[in-house]
Structure formats: structure tokens, C-alpha cells
Short mmCIF file of C-alpha atoms in Angstrom, two decimals:
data_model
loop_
_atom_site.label_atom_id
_atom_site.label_comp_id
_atom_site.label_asym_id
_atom_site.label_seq_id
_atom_site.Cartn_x
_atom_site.Cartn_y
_atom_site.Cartn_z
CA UNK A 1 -2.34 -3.08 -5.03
CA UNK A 2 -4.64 -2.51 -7.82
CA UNK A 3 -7.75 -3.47 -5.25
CA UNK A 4 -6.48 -0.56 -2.50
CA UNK A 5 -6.14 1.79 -4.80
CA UNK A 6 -9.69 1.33 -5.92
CA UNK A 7 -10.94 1.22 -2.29
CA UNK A 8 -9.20 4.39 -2.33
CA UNK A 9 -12.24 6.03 -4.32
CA UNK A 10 -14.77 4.62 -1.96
CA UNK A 11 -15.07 1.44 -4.74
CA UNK A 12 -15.45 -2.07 -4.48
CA UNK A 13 -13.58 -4.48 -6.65
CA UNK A 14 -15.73 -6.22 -9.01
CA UNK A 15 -13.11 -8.13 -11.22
CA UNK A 16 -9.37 -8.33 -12.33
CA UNK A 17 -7.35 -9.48 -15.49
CA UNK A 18 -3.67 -10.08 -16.01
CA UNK A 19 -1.08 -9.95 -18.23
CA UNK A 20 1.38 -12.86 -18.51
CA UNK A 21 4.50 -12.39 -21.27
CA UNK A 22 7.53 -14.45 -21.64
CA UNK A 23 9.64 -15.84 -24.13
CA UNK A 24 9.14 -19.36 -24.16
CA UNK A 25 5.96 -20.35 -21.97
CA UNK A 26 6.60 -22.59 -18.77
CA UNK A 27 3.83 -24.34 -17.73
CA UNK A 28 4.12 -24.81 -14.37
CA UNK A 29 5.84 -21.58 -13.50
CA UNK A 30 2.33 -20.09 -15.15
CA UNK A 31 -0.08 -22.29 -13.06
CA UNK A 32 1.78 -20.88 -10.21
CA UNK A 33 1.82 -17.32 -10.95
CA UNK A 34 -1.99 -17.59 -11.82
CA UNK A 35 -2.28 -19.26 -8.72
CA UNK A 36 -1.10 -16.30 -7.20
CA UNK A 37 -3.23 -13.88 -8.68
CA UNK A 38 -6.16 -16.11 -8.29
CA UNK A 39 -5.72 -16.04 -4.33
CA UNK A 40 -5.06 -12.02 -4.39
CA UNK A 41 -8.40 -12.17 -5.89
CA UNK A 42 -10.04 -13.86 -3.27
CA UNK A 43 -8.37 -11.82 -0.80
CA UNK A 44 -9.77 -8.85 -2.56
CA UNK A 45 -12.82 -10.45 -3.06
CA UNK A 46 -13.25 -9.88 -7.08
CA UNK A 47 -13.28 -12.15 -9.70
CA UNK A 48 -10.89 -12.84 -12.03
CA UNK A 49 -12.30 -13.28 -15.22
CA UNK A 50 -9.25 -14.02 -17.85
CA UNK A 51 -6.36 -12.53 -18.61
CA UNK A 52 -3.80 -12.50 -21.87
CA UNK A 53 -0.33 -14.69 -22.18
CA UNK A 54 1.90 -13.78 -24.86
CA UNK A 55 4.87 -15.85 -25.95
CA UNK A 56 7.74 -13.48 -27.23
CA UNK A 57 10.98 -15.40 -28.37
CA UNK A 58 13.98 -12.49 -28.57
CA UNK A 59 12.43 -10.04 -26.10
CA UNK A 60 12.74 -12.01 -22.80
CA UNK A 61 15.46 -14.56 -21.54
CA UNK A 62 14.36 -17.63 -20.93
CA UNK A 63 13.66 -18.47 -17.44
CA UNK A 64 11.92 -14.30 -17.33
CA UNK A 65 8.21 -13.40 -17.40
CA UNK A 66 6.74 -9.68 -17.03
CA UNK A 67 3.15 -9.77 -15.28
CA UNK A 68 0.71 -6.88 -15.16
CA UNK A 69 -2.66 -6.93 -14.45
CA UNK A 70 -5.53 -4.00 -13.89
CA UNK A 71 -9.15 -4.05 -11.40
CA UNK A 72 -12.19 -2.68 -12.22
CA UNK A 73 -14.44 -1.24 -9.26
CA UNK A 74 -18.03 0.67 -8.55
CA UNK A 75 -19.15 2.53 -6.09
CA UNK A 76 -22.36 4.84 -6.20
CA UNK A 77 -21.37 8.48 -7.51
CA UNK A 78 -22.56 9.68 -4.18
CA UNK A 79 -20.29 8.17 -2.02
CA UNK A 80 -17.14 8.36 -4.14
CA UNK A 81 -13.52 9.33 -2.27
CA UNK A 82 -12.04 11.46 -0.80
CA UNK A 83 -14.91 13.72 0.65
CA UNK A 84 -12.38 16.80 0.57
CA UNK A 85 -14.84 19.51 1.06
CA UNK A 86 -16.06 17.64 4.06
CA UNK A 87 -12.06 17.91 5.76
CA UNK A 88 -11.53 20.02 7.97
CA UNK A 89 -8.76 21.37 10.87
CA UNK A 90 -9.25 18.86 14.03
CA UNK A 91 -9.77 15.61 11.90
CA UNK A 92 -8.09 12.58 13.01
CA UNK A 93 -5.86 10.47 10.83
CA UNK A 94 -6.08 6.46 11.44
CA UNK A 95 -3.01 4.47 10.41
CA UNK A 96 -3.55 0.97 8.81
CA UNK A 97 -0.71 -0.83 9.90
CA UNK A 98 1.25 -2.59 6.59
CA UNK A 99 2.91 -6.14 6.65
CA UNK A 100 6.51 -4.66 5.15
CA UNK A 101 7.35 -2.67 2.29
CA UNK A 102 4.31 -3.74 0.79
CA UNK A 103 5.18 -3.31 -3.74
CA UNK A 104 7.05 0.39 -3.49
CA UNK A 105 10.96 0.83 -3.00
CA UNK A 106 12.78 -2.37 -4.71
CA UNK A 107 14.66 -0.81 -6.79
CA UNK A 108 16.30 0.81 -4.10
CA UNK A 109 15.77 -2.60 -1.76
CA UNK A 110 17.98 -3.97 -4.90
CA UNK A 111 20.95 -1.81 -5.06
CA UNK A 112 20.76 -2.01 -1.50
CA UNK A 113 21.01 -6.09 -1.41
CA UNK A 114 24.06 -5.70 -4.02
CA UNK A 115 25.43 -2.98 -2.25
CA UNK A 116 25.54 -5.20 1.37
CA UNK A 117 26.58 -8.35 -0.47
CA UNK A 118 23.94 -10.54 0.42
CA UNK A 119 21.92 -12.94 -1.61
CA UNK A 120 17.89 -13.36 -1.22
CA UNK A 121 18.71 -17.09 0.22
CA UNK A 122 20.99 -15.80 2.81
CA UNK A 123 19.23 -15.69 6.55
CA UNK A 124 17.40 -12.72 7.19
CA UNK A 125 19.77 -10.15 8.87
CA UNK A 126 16.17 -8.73 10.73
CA UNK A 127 13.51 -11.49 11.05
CA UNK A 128 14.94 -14.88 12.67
CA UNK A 129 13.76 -17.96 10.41
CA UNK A 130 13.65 -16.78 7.46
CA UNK A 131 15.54 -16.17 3.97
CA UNK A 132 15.84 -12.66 3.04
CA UNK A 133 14.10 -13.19 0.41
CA UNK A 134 11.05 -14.31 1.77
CA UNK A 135 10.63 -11.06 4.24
CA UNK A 136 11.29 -8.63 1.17
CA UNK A 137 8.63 -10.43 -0.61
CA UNK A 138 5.98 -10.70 2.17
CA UNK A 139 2.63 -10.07 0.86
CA UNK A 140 1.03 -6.75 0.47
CA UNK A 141 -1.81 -6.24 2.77
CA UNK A 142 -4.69 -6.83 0.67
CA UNK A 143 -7.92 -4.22 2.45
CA UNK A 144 -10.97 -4.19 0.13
CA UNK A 145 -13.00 -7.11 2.24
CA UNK A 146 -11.58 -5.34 5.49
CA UNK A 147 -11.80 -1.58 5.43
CA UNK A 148 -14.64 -1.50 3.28
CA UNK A 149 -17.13 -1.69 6.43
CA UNK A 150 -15.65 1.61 7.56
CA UNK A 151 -15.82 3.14 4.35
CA UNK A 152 -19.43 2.63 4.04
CA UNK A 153 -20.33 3.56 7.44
CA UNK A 154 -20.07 6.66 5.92
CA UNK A 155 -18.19 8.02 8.66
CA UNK A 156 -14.88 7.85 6.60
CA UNK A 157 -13.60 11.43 4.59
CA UNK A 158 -10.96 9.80 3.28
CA UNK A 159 -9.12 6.49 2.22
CA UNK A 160 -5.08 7.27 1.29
CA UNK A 161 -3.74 4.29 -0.34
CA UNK A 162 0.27 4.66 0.70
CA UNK A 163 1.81 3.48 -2.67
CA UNK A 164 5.10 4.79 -4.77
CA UNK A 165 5.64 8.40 -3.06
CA UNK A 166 5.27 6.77 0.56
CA UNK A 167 3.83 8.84 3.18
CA UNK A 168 5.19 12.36 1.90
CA UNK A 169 3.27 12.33 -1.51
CA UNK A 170 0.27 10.23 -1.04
CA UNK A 171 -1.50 11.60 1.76
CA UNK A 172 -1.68 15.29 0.54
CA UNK A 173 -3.32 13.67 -2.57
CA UNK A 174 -6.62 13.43 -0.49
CA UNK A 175 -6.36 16.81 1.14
CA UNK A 176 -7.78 20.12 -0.01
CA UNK A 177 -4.43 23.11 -0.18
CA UNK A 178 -5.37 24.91 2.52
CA UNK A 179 -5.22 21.98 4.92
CA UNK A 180 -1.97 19.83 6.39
CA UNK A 181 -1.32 16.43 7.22
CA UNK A 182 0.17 16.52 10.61
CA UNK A 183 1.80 13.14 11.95
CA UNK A 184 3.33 12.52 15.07
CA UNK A 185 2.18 9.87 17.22
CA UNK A 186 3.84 6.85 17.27
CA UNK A 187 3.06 3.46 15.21
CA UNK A 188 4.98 -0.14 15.03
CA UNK A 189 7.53 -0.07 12.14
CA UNK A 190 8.28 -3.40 11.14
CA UNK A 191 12.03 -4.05 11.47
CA UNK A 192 12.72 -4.59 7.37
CA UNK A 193 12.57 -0.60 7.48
CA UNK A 194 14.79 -0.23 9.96
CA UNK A 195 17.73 -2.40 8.38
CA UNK A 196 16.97 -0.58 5.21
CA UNK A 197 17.57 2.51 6.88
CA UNK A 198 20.82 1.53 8.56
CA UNK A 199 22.36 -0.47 5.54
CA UNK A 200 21.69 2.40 3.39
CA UNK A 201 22.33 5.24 5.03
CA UNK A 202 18.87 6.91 4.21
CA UNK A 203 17.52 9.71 6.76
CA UNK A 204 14.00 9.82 8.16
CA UNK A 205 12.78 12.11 5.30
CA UNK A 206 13.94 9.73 2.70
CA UNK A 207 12.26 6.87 3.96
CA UNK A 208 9.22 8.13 4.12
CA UNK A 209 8.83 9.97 0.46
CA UNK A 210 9.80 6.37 -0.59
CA UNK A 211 8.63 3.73 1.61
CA UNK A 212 5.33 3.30 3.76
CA UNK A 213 7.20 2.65 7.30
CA UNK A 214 4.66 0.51 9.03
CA UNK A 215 1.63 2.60 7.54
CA UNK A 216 -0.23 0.73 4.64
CA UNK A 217 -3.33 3.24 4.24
CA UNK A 218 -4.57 5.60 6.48
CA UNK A 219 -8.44 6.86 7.34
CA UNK A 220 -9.14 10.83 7.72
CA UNK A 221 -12.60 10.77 10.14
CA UNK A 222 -14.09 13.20 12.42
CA UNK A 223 -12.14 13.76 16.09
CA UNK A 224 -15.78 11.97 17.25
CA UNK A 225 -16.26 9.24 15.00
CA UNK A 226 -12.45 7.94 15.79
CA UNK A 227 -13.26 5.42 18.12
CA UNK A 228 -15.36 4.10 16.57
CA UNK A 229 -13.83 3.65 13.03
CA UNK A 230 -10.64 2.42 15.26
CA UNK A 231 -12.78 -0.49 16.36
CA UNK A 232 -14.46 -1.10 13.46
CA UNK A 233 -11.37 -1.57 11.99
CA UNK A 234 -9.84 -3.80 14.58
CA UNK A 235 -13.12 -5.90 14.19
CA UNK A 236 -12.11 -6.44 11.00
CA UNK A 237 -8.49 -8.19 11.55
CA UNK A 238 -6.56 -4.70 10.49
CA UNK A 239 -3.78 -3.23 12.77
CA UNK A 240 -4.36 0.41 12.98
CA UNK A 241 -4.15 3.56 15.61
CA UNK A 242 -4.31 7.42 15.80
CA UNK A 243 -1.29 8.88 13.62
CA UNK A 244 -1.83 12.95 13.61
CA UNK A 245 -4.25 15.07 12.89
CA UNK A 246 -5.25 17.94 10.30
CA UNK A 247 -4.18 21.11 10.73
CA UNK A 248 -4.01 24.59 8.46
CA UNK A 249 -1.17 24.70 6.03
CA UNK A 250 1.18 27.07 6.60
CA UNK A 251 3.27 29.56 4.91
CA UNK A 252 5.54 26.87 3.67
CA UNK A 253 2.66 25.54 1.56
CA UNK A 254 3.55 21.81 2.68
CA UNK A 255 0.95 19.19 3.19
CA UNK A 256 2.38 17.03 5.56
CA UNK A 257 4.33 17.40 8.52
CA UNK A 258 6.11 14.83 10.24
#
């Protein structure tokens, strides 16, 4: 996450460092989480270069561990993101296609588990094969060695990273006021977001100020350099397609419209 949210200024990753707390340090269950991080870092193609454990008898149970961790990127000042001067009404908006609900919305995911009466080892009501636990935590799609191409082609306005706030709040983030995300083509939504939506009850509106729904990032490019970025992207091993387009705000004042 860290990593696509600094590819979100244009930025490479050049290195990451984590944060591993406990109460009572378990070896193994370390080496594994570090394990973890170490092959995020590949993915993302930075270094990690250390990172801090802290043992802290009385503030966590045993068997409980809190991990953080932060990236550090660079990109040359004049080709930082999002170009929002350069955005305009007629720009096309590429979806990256995500692998599930990516690391936003499990709180809710939580009280919605509890709620249905199911347990993470139970089989997946959704995806044959698997626990439900193991398709809640697929993976977030890592894009720094991927998308980075495109961004440097220089063809690329803008890179919105679709995080906490899902597609309703991030989007607008890279778009000047006067100008409106409009959405409404259609894109694969895996089927985790679907059984959220049913189990819970939650409308269309809902689930997408709070989860991505298929859409991991998404591209803002010129109507003529589309096609291009499209393939560029598919060259790359990313999912993606035509979403919406940009169009004036209206009197409303929203920036997006789906």
C-alpha cells in the first residue's frame, strides 16, 4: 500500500522499514512476517533496509503483534503527480483492475463475518476451494514495477491510488474543482464484493465510498493517448479498461458521478 501510494506522486520506491511490536517476541511468527514484508518489497521493487521490534510485556496479549511500516520514494520535481492543470473535460479514466478488497473495509468485513456467523476457516461462501479466510486476505495488488512504464511515458495526468474512501473520495483527490469524475462503463467486480454487499445489506453508494469494487487505481490520460496507455498497461501483466470520463462539475459541486 505504502508503494501505490507513492506511485501515486509520479515516485518510485527506493526503500521501506517496518515496525514489529509484541509482548513477548516469537521467533518464528517474526521470520514469517518479515518474510512477508521482504517479498512485498520485491514486488515493489525497493529495498528494505531494517526496521524496529519492540518487546512490550502488559500492552499486547500474547500470541498479538501490531506491524507498521512506511516507503520512501523520488521522482524528479518535474514530473511529480497529479498534473491537474493539465486535466481537462474529454479525458479518459483507465481502471486498474484490483485482486479483492485490497487493505480498506475490514472493520466492516469483521462485523460482517460475526454478524453472518461464519469463521475465517469455514469454506468460502463465494470462491470454491478456499477458506474464507484466505480470499479476505488475498494480497493487495502491488503496481510500482508495473504501472510505472505508463507513468513515465509521460502520457499519464494522473495516478489515483483507491485506498480508505474507495472510489467516492479518492479520485476527486487528483482532480481540479471545476472538473468531475464521471464513471459508467462497466468493469469485472470480483465476487468477495458482491457477498459483502448481499450479507450486509449495503447499497451501491456505500460500497463504493468504502471499498474499491474491482478498481485498484485508475489512470486519467488524454481521449488519444488511451490506447495506448491501455496496452501499455496490459503489457505489463495489469488488468485494466476504460471506466468514464471527465466532465464539468456541476451545480451540485460533486466530483464524481457514478
Amino acid at each position: 500500500m505504502c508503494v501505490n501510494d507513492i506511485l501515486a506522486h509520479g515516485a518510485e520506491a527506493l526503500f521501506f522499514l517496518d515496525y514489529f511490536a509484541c509482548g513477548r517476541l516469537d521467533v518464528t511468527v517474526a521470520r514469517d512476517v518479515v518474510s512477508g514484508v521482504a517479498k512485498g518489497c520485491k514486488l515493489g521493487g525497493c529495498a528494505l533496509l531494517g526496521g524496529e521490534t519492540a518487546e512490550m510485556p502488559g500492552m499486547y496479549s500474547d500470541g498479538d503483534y501490531d506491524l507498521a511500516g512506511f516507503a520512501v520514494g523520488a521522482v524528479e520535481r518535474d514530473q511529480t503527480l497529479p498534473r491537474m492543470s493539465d486535466i481537462k473535460t474529454g479525458d479518459v479514466i483507465i481502471g486498474i483492475s484490483s485482486s479483492g478488497i485490497h487493505s480498506n473495509g475490514f472493520s466492516l468485513v469483521r462485523k460482517l463475518v460475526e454478524r453472518v456467523a461464519l469463521s475465517y476457516s469455514d469454506p468460502c461462501p463465494f470462491e470454491a476451494g478456499k477458506s474464507l479466510g484466505q480470499c479476505l486476505l488475498t494480497p493487495t495488488k502491488v503496481y510500482s514495477k508495473t504501472l510505472l512504464p505508463s507513468i513515465r511515458s509521460g502520457k499519464v495526468k494522473a495516478f489515483a491510488h483507491i485506498t480508505g474512501g474507495g472510489l467516492l473520495e479518492n479520485i476527486p483527490r487528483v482532480l481540479p474543482k471545476h472538473l468531475c469524475a464521471y464513471l459508467k462503463s462497466k468493469w469485472n467486480i470480483p465476487p468477495v464484493f458482491g457477498w459483502i454487499a448481499t450479507a450486509g445489506n449495503i447499497n451501491a453508494s456505500e460500497m463504493a465510498r468504502t471499498f474499491n469494487c474491482g478498481i485498484g487505481g485508475v489512470f486519467i490520460v488524454n481521449e488519444a493517448d488511451a490506447e495506448e496507455v491501455i496496452q501499455m498497461v496490459k503489457g505489463s501483466g495489469e488488468e485494466c479498461c476504460t471506466i468514464g470520463n471527465i466532465v464539468a462539475t456541476e451545480s451540485d459541486g460533486n466530483n464524481i458521478q457514478i
